[in-house]
Coordinates of C-alpha atoms and ligand atoms in Angstrom, one line a residue:
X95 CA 0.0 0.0 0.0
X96 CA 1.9 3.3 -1.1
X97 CA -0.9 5.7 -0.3
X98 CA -2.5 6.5 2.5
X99 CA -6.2 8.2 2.7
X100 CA -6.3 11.5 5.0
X101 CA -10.0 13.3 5.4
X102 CA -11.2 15.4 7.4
X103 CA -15.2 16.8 7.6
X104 CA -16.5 20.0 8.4
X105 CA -20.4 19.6 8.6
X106 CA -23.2 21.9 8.8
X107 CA -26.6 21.1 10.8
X108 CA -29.6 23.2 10.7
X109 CA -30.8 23.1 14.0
X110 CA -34.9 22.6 14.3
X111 CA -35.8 25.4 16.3
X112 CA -39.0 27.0 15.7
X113 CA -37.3 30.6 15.3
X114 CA -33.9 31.8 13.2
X115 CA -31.1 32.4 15.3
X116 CA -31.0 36.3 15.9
X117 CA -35.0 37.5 15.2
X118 CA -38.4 35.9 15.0
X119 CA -38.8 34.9 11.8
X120 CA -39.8 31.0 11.7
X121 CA -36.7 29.0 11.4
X122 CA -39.6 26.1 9.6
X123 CA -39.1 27.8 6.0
X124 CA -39.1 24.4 3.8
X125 CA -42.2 24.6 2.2
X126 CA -42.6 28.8 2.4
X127 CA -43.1 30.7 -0.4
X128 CA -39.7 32.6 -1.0
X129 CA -39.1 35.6 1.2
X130 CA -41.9 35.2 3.2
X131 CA -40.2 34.3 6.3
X132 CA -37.9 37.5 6.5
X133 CA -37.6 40.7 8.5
X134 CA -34.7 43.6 8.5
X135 CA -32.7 41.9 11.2
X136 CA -32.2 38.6 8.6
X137 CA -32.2 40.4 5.7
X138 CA -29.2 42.9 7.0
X139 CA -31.5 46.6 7.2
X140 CA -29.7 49.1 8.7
X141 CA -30.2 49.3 12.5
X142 CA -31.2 46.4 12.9
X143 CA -30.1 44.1 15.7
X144 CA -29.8 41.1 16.7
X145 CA -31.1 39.0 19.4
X146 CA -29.6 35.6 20.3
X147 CA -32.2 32.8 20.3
X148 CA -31.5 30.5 23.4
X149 CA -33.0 27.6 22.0
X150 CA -30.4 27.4 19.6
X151 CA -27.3 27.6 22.3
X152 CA -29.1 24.9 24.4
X153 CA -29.2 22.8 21.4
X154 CA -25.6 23.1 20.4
X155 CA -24.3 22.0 24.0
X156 CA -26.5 18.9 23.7
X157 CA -24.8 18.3 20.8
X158 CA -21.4 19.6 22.0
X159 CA -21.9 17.2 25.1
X160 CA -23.4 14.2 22.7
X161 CA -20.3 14.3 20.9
X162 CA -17.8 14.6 24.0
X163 CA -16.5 18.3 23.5
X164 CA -15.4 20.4 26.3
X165 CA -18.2 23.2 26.0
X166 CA -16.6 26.6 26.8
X167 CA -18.4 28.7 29.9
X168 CA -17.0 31.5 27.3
X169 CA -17.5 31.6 23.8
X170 CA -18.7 34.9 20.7
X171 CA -19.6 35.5 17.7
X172 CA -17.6 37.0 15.0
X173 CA -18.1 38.4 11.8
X174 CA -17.1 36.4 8.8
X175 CA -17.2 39.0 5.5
X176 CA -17.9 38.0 1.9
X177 CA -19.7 39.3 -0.6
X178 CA -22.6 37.2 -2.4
X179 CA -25.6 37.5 -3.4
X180 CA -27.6 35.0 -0.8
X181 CA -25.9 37.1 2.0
X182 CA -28.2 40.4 2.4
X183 CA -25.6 41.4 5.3
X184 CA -22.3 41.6 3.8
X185 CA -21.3 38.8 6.6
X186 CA -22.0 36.3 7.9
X187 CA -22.3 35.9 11.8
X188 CA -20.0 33.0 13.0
X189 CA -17.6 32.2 15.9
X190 CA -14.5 31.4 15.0
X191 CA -12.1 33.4 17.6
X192 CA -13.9 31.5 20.6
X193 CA -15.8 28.7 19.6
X194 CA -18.9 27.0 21.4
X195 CA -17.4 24.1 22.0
X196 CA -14.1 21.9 21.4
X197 CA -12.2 19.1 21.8
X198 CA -15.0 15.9 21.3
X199 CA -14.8 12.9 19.9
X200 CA -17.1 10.5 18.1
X201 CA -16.5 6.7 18.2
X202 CA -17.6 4.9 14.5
X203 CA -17.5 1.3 13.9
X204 CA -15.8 0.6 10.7
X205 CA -16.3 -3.0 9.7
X206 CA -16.8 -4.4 13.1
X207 CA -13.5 -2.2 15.0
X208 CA -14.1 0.8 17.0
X209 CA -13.0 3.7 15.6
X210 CA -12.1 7.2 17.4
X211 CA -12.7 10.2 15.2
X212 CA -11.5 13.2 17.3
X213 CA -13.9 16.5 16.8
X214 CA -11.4 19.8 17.1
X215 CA -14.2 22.4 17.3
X216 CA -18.4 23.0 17.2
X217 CA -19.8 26.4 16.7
X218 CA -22.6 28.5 15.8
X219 CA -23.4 30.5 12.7
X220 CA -26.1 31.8 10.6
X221 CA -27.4 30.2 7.5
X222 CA -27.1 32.5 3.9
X223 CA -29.9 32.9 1.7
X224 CA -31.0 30.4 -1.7
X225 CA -30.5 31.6 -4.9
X226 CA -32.4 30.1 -7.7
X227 CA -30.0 30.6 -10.9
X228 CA -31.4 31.4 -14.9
X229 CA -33.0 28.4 -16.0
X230 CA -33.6 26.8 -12.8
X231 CA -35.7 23.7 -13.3
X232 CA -38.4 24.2 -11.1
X233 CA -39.3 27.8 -11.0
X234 CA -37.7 28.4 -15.0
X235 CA -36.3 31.6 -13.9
X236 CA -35.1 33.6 -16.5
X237 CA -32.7 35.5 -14.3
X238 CA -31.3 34.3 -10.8
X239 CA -33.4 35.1 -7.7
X240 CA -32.6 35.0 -4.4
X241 CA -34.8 33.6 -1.4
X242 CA -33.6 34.9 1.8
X243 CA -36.2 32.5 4.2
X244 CA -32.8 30.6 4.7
X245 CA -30.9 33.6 6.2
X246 CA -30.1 33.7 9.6
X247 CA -31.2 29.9 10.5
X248 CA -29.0 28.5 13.2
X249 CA -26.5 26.0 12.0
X250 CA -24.0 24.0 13.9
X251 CA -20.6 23.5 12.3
X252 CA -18.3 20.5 13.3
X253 CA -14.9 20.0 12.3
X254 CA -13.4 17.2 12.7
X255 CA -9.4 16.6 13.0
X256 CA -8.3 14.2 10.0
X257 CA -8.9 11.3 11.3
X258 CA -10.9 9.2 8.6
X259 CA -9.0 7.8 6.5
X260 CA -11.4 6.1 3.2
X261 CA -14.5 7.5 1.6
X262 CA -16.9 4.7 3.6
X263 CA -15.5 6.6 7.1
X264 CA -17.0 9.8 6.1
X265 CA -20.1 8.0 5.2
X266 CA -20.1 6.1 8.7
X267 CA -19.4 9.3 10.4
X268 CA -21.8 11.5 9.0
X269 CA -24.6 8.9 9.6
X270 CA -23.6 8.0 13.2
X271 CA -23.9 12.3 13.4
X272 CA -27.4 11.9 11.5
X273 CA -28.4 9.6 14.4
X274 CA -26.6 11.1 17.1
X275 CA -29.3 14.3 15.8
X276 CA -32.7 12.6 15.6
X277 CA -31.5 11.4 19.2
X278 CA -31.7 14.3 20.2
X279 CA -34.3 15.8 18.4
X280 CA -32.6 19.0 17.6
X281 CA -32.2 18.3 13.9
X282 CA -33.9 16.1 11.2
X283 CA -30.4 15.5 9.8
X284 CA -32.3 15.4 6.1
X285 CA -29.3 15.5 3.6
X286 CA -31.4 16.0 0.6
X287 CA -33.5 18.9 2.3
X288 CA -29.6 20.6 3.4
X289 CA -30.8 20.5 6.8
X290 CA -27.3 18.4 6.9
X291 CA -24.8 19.2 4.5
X292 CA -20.7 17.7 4.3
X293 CA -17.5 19.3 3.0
X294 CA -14.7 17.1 3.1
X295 CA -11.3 17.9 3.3
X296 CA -8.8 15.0 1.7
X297 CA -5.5 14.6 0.6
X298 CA -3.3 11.2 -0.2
X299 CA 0.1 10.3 1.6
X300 CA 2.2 9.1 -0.5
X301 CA 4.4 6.7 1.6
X302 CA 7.4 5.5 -0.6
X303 CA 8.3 9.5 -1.5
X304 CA 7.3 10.4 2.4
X305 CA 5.4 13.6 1.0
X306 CA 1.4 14.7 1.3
X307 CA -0.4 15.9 -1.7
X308 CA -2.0 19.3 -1.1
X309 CA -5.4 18.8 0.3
X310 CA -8.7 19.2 -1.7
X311 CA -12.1 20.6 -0.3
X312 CA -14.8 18.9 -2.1
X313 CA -18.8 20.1 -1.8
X314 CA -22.0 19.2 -3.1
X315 CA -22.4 15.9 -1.6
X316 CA -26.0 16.1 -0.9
X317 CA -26.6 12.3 0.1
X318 CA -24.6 9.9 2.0
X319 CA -24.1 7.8 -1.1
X320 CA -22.9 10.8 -2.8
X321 CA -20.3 11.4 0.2
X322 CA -18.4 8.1 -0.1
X323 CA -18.3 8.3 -4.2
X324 CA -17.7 11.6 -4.9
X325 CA -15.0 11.1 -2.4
X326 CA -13.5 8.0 -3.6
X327 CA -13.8 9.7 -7.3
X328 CA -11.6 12.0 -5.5
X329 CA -9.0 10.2 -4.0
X330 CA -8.2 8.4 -7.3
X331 CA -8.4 11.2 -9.4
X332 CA -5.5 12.4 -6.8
X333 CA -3.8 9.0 -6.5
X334 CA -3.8 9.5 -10.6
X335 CA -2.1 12.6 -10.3
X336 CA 0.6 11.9 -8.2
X337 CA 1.5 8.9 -9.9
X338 CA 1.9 11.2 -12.9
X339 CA 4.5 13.2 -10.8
X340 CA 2.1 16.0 -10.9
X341 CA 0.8 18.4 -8.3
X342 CA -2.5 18.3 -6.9
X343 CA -3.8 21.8 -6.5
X344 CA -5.2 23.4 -3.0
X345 CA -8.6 23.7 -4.3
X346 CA -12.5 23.5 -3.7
X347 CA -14.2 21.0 -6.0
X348 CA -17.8 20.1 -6.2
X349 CA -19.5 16.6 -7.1
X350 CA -21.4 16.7 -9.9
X351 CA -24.0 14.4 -10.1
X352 CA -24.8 14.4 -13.9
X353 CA -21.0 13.3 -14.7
X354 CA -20.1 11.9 -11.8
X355 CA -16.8 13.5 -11.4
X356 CA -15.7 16.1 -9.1
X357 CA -15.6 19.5 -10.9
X358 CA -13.1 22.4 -10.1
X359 CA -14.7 25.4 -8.5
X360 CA -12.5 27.9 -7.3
X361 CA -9.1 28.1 -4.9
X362 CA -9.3 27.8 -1.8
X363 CA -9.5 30.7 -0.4
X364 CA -7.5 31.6 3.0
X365 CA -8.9 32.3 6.9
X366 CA -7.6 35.8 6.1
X367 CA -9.9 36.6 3.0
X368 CA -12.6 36.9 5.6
X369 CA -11.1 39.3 7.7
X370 CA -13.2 37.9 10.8
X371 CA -13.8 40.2 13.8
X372 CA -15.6 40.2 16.8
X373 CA -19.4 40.9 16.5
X374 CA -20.4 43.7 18.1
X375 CA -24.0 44.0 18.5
X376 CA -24.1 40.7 20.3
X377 CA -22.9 40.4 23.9
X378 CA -20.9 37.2 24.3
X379 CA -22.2 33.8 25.2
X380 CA -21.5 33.0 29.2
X381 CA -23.0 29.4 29.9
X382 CA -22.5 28.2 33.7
X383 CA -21.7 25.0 34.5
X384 CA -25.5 24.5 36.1
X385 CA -26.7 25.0 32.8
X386 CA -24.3 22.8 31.3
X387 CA -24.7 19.8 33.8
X388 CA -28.5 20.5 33.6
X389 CA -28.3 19.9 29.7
X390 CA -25.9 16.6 30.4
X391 CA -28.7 15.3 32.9
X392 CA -31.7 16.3 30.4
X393 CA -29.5 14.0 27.7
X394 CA -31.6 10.8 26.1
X395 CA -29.8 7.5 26.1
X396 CA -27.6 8.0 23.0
X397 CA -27.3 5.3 20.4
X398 CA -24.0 3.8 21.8
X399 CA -25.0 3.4 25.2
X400 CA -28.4 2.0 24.2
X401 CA -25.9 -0.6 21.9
X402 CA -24.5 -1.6 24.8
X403 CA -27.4 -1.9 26.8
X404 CA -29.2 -4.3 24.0
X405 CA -26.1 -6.2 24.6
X406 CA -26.5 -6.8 28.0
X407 CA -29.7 -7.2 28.4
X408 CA -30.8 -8.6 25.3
X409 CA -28.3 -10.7 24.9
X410 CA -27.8 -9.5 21.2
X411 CA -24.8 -9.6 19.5
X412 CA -22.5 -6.4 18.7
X413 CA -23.9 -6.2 15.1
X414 CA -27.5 -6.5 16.2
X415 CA -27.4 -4.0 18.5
X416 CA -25.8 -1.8 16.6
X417 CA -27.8 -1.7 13.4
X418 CA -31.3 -1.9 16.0
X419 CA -30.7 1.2 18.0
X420 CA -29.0 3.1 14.9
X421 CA -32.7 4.9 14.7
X422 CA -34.6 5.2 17.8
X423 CA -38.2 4.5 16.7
X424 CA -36.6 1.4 15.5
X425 CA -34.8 0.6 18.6
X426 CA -38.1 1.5 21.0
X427 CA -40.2 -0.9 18.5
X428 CA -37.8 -3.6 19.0
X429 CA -38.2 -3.1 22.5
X430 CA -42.2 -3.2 22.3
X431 CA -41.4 -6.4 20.2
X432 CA -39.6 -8.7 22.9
X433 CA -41.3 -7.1 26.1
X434 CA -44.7 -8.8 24.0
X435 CA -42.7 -12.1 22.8
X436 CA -39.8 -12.4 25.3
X437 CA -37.8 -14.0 22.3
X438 CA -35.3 -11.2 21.4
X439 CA -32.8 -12.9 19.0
X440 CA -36.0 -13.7 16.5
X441 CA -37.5 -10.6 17.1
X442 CA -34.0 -9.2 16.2
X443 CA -34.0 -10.9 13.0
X444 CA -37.6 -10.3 11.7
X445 CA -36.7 -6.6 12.3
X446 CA -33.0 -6.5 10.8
X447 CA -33.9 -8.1 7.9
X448 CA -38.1 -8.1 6.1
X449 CA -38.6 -4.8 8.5
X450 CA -35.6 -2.7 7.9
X451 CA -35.5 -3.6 3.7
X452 CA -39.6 -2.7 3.5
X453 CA -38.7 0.7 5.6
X454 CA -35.8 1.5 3.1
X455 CA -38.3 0.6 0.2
X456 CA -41.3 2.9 1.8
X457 CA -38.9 5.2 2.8
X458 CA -40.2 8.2 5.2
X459 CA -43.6 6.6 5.6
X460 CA -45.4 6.2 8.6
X461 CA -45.2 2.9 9.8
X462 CA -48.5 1.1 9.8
X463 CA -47.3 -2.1 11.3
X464 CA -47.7 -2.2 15.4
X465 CA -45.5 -4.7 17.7
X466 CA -48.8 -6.6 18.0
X467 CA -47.7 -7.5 14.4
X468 CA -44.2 -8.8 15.0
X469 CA -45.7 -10.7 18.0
X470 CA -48.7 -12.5 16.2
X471 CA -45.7 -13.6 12.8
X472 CA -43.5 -14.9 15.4
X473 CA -46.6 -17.0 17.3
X474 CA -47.7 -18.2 14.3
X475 CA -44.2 -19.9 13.4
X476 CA -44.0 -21.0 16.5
X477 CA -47.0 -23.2 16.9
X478 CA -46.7 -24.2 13.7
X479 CA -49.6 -22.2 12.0
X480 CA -47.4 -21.1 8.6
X481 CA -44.1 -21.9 8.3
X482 CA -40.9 -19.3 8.2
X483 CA -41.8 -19.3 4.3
X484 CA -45.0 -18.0 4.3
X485 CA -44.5 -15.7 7.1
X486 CA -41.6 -14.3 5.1
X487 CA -43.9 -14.4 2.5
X488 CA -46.9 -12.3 3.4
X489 CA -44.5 -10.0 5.8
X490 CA -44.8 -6.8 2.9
X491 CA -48.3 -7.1 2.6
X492 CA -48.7 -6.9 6.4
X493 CA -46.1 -4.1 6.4
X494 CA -47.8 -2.0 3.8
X495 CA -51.3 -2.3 4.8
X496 CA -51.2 -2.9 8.3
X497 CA -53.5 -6.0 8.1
X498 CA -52.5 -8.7 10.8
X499 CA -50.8 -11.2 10.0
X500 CA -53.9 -14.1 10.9
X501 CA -56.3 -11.8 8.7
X502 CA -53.8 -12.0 5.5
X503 CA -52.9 -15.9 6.3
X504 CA -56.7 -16.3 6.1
X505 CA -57.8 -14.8 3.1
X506 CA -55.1 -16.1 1.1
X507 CA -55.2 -19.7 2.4
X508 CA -51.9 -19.9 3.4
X509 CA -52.7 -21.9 6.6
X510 CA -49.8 -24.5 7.1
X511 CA -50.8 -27.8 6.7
X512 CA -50.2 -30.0 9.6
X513 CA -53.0 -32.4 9.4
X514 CA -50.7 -35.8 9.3
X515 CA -53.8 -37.8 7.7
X516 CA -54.4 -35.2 5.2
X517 CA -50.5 -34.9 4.5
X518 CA -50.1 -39.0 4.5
X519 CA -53.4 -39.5 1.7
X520 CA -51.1 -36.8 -0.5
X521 CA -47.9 -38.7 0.3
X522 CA -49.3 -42.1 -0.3
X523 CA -50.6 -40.7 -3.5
X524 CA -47.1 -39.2 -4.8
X525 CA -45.5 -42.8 -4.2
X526 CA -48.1 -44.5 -5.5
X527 CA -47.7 -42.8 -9.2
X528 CA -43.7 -42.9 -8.7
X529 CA -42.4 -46.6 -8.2
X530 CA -39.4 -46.1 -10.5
X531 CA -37.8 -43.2 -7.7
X532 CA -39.3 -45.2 -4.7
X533 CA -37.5 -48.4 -6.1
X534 CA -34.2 -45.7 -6.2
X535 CA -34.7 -45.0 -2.5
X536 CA -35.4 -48.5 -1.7
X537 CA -32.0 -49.3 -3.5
X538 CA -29.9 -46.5 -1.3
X539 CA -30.5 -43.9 -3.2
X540 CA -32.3 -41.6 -0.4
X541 CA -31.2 -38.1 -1.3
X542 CA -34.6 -38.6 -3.8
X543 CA -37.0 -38.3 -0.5
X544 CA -36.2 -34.2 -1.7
X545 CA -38.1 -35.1 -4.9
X546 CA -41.3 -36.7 -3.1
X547 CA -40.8 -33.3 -0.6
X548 CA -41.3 -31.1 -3.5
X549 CA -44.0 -32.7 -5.2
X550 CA -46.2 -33.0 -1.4
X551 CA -45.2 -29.0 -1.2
X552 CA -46.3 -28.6 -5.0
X553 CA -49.7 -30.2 -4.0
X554 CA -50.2 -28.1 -1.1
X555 CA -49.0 -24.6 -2.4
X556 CA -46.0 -25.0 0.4
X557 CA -48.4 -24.9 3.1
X558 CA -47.6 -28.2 4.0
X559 CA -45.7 -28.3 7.6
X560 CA -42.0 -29.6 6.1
X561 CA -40.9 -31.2 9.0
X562 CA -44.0 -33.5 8.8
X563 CA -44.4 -34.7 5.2
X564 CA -40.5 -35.0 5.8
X565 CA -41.7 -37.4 9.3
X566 CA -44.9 -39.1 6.9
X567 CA -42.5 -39.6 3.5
X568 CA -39.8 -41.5 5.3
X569 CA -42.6 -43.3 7.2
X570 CA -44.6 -44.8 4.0
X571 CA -40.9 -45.0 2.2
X572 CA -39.5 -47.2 4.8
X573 CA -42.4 -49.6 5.1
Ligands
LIG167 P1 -9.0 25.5 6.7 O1 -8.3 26.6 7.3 O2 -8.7 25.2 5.3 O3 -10.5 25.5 7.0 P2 -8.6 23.7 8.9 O4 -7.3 23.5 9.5 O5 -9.7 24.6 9.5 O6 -8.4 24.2 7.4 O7 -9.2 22.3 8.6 C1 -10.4 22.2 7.9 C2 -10.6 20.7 7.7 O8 -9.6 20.1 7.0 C3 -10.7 19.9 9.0 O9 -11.8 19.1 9.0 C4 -9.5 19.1 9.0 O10 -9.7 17.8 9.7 C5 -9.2 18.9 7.6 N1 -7.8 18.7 7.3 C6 -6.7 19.3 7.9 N2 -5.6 18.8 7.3 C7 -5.9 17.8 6.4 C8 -5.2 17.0 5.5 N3 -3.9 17.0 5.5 N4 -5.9 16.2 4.8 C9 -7.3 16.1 4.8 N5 -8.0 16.9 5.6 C10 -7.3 17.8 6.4
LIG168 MG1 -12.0 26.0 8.5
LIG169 ZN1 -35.9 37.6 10.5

């Protein structure tokens, strides 16, 4: 191996309060008409000010704490100047001298190992406006507009130290974060609505010369799919380059969906382009260590500690737990599950696998199916109403329309078959009409008992009870 990934993220969360961070305006603008949700303190009017929205700092140390930073009694906000068109105020309002928070740490598992990702700072800043550009697909505009709704909602920034070293890290990380937000409930961590968004930082060691490639910012990676290719698209395109004894320039790129390929956007530009100061309309932000220990104590279980909690208690193993308490309402529905059944490793496993492929499939729909459901599958297997087939079988339908499971067995006849008379007149019937195979078990040959299996089944439209007509076959067979 002569290179060696480095990356490091610096992600943006809109936090879901229900104002912006320095006026009134709703911070809820998704489905707004454009600039409806504006006033002259988000929009930069002369003489406004601002006023800080609590909420929003309470939020960030949550987070801060979640994620194992040192939250500062001390921090402000600064003023980070650019000029664009989505940013009324000429700046931006930011902390960057005295940050929130700093110092955390979030633990990922990357194919089945523990891995520390160290956080080196969280703070708060404003949100810039949307601009719709000429030819926009949606609205057709002829010229670009801008939507200021977006200005001044609170984000979160986290930068992380460089600690990830492949594309599927970043992905790991940023979804551990997603969860580590709906936790919480201070974010709905929506990558394809922005309300999370992902720059990565990477470069590429290259280990035989002993020298790093410059690093590359890369943008645009509005899902966590689009995180780990546009990234590895990335790494190779500067693996390619170095191998060509070229330099790889200090630059922001963006993925570009349509192409696939990462696309130059501009150089990077430098901490001093934004000639930061402290803001002065805002009086700094003094937290007390009541308020932080209050926010510690007011903390959910968080999704490692419930991990290890399914663990212990469930007796589940590491993988199990992990992938079960990754989203909460998933995690409290497996709960519901075994405190009705008591049998957590098959409650585990009707979740992990039928449950969690028809959620990704009906993705962001309410779920219709109850515990009770879960319960009544696993009952029916176990006394030996349908077998692990059928339940397997009509699982979908029970997921998308909520039926129970009895009601859909029912109506479709798939009520297993354990009647051992009715099962032996079938069997006797399938021998009967087969003497060559039976004389090929009766000479050794007994791997052909699958053949008179499958035919019984056939008959029976696999309702038949397996283990039985396995019991009945070998019976008749034998005699
Ligand atoms: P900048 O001043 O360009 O914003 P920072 O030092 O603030 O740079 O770091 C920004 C991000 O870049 C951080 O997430 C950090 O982990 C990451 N980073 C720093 N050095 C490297 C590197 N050599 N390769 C990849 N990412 C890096
Ligand atoms: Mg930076
Ligand atoms: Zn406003």
């Amino acid at each position: 191996m002569r290179f060696k990934t480095v990356i490091g993220l610096e992600i943006h969360v809109q936090l879901s309060t229900k104002t912006k961070a320095f006026c009134n305006c709703s911070a809820d603008v998704f489905e707004l008409p454009p600039n409806t949700a504006v006033c002259p303190v988000c929009t930069g009017q002369p003489g406004a000010l601002p006023i800080v929205n609590q909420t929003m700092i309470d939020y960030a140390i949550k987070l801060a704490l979640a994620l194992n930073c040192k939250v500062n009694e001390y921090s402000r906000f600064d003023r980070k100047n650019y000029f664009y068109p989505d940013l009324p105020k000429g700046y931006q309002i930011s902390q960057y001298f005295y940050p929130l928070a700093i110092g955390g740490h979030l633990d990922i598992d990357v194919e089945g190992t523990t891995k520390r990702v160290r956080i080196r700072r969280l703070h708060l800043e404003e949100d810039a406006g949307k601009l719709l550009h000429e030819g926009d697909s949606i609205t057709q505009a002829r010229f670009s507009l801008v939507d200021m709704n977006r200005c001044g909602i609170p984000l979160v920034e986290i930068v992380t130290e460089p600690d990830l070293s492949s594309p599927k890290e970043a992905r790991i990380f940023t979804e551990k974060l997603r969860s580590i937000l709906r936790y919480l409930k201070i974010s709905t961590g929506d990558m394809e609505k922005g309300a999370l968004r992902c720059d990565a930082n990477i470069s590429v060691l290259d280990l035989e010369k002993g020298v790093s490639s410059n690093r590359v910012e890369v943008k645009n990676m509005n899902s966590f799919r689009f995180i780990e290719k546009a990234l590895e698209y990335e790494e190779q395109r500067i693996i390619n380059t170095l191998l060509k004894g070229e330099n790889v320039e200090k630059e922001t790129r963006g993925w570009d969906l349509s192409t696939k390929t990462t696309v130059s956007m501009r150089g990077k530009e430098e901490e001093s382009d934004y000639r930061y100061f402290p803001e002065p309309d805002i009086p700094p932000i003094l937290v007390n260590r009541e308020r932080i220990e209050m926010l510690r104590a007011s903390l959910p279980e968080l999704p490692d500690q419930k991990k290890q909690r399914f663990v212990q208690m469930y007796g589940l193993p590491d993988y199990d737990a992990m992938v079960l308490t990754a989203d909460e309402t998933v995690a409290d529905f497996f709960e519901s599950c075994v405190r009705l059944t008591g049998k957590s490793k098959e409650v585990s496993n009707w979740i992990m696998t039928e449950m969690l492929r028809e959620m990704k499939e009906f993705n962001d729909e309410q779920l219709r199916i109850k515990p009770e459901h879960i319960a009544e599958l696993i009952k029916l297997v176990d006394v030996g109403e349908i077998s692990i087939k059928t339940a397997k079988e009509i699982f979908p339908e029970m997921f998308k329309t909520g039926k129970m499971p009895s009601q859909i067995v029912q109506e479709r006849g798939l009520k297993q078959l354990s009647d051992e008379r009715a099962i032996m007149e079938i069997a006797k019937k399938i021998i009967e009409e087969n003497p060559s195979v039976v004389n090929q078990y009766k000479a050794g040959k007994t791997n052909v008992l699958s053949f008179f299996v499958g035919q019984v089944m056939k008959q029976t439209r696999g309702t038949a009870n397996p283990k039985l007509v396995n019991e009945v076959l070998r019976r008749l067979l034998e005699e």
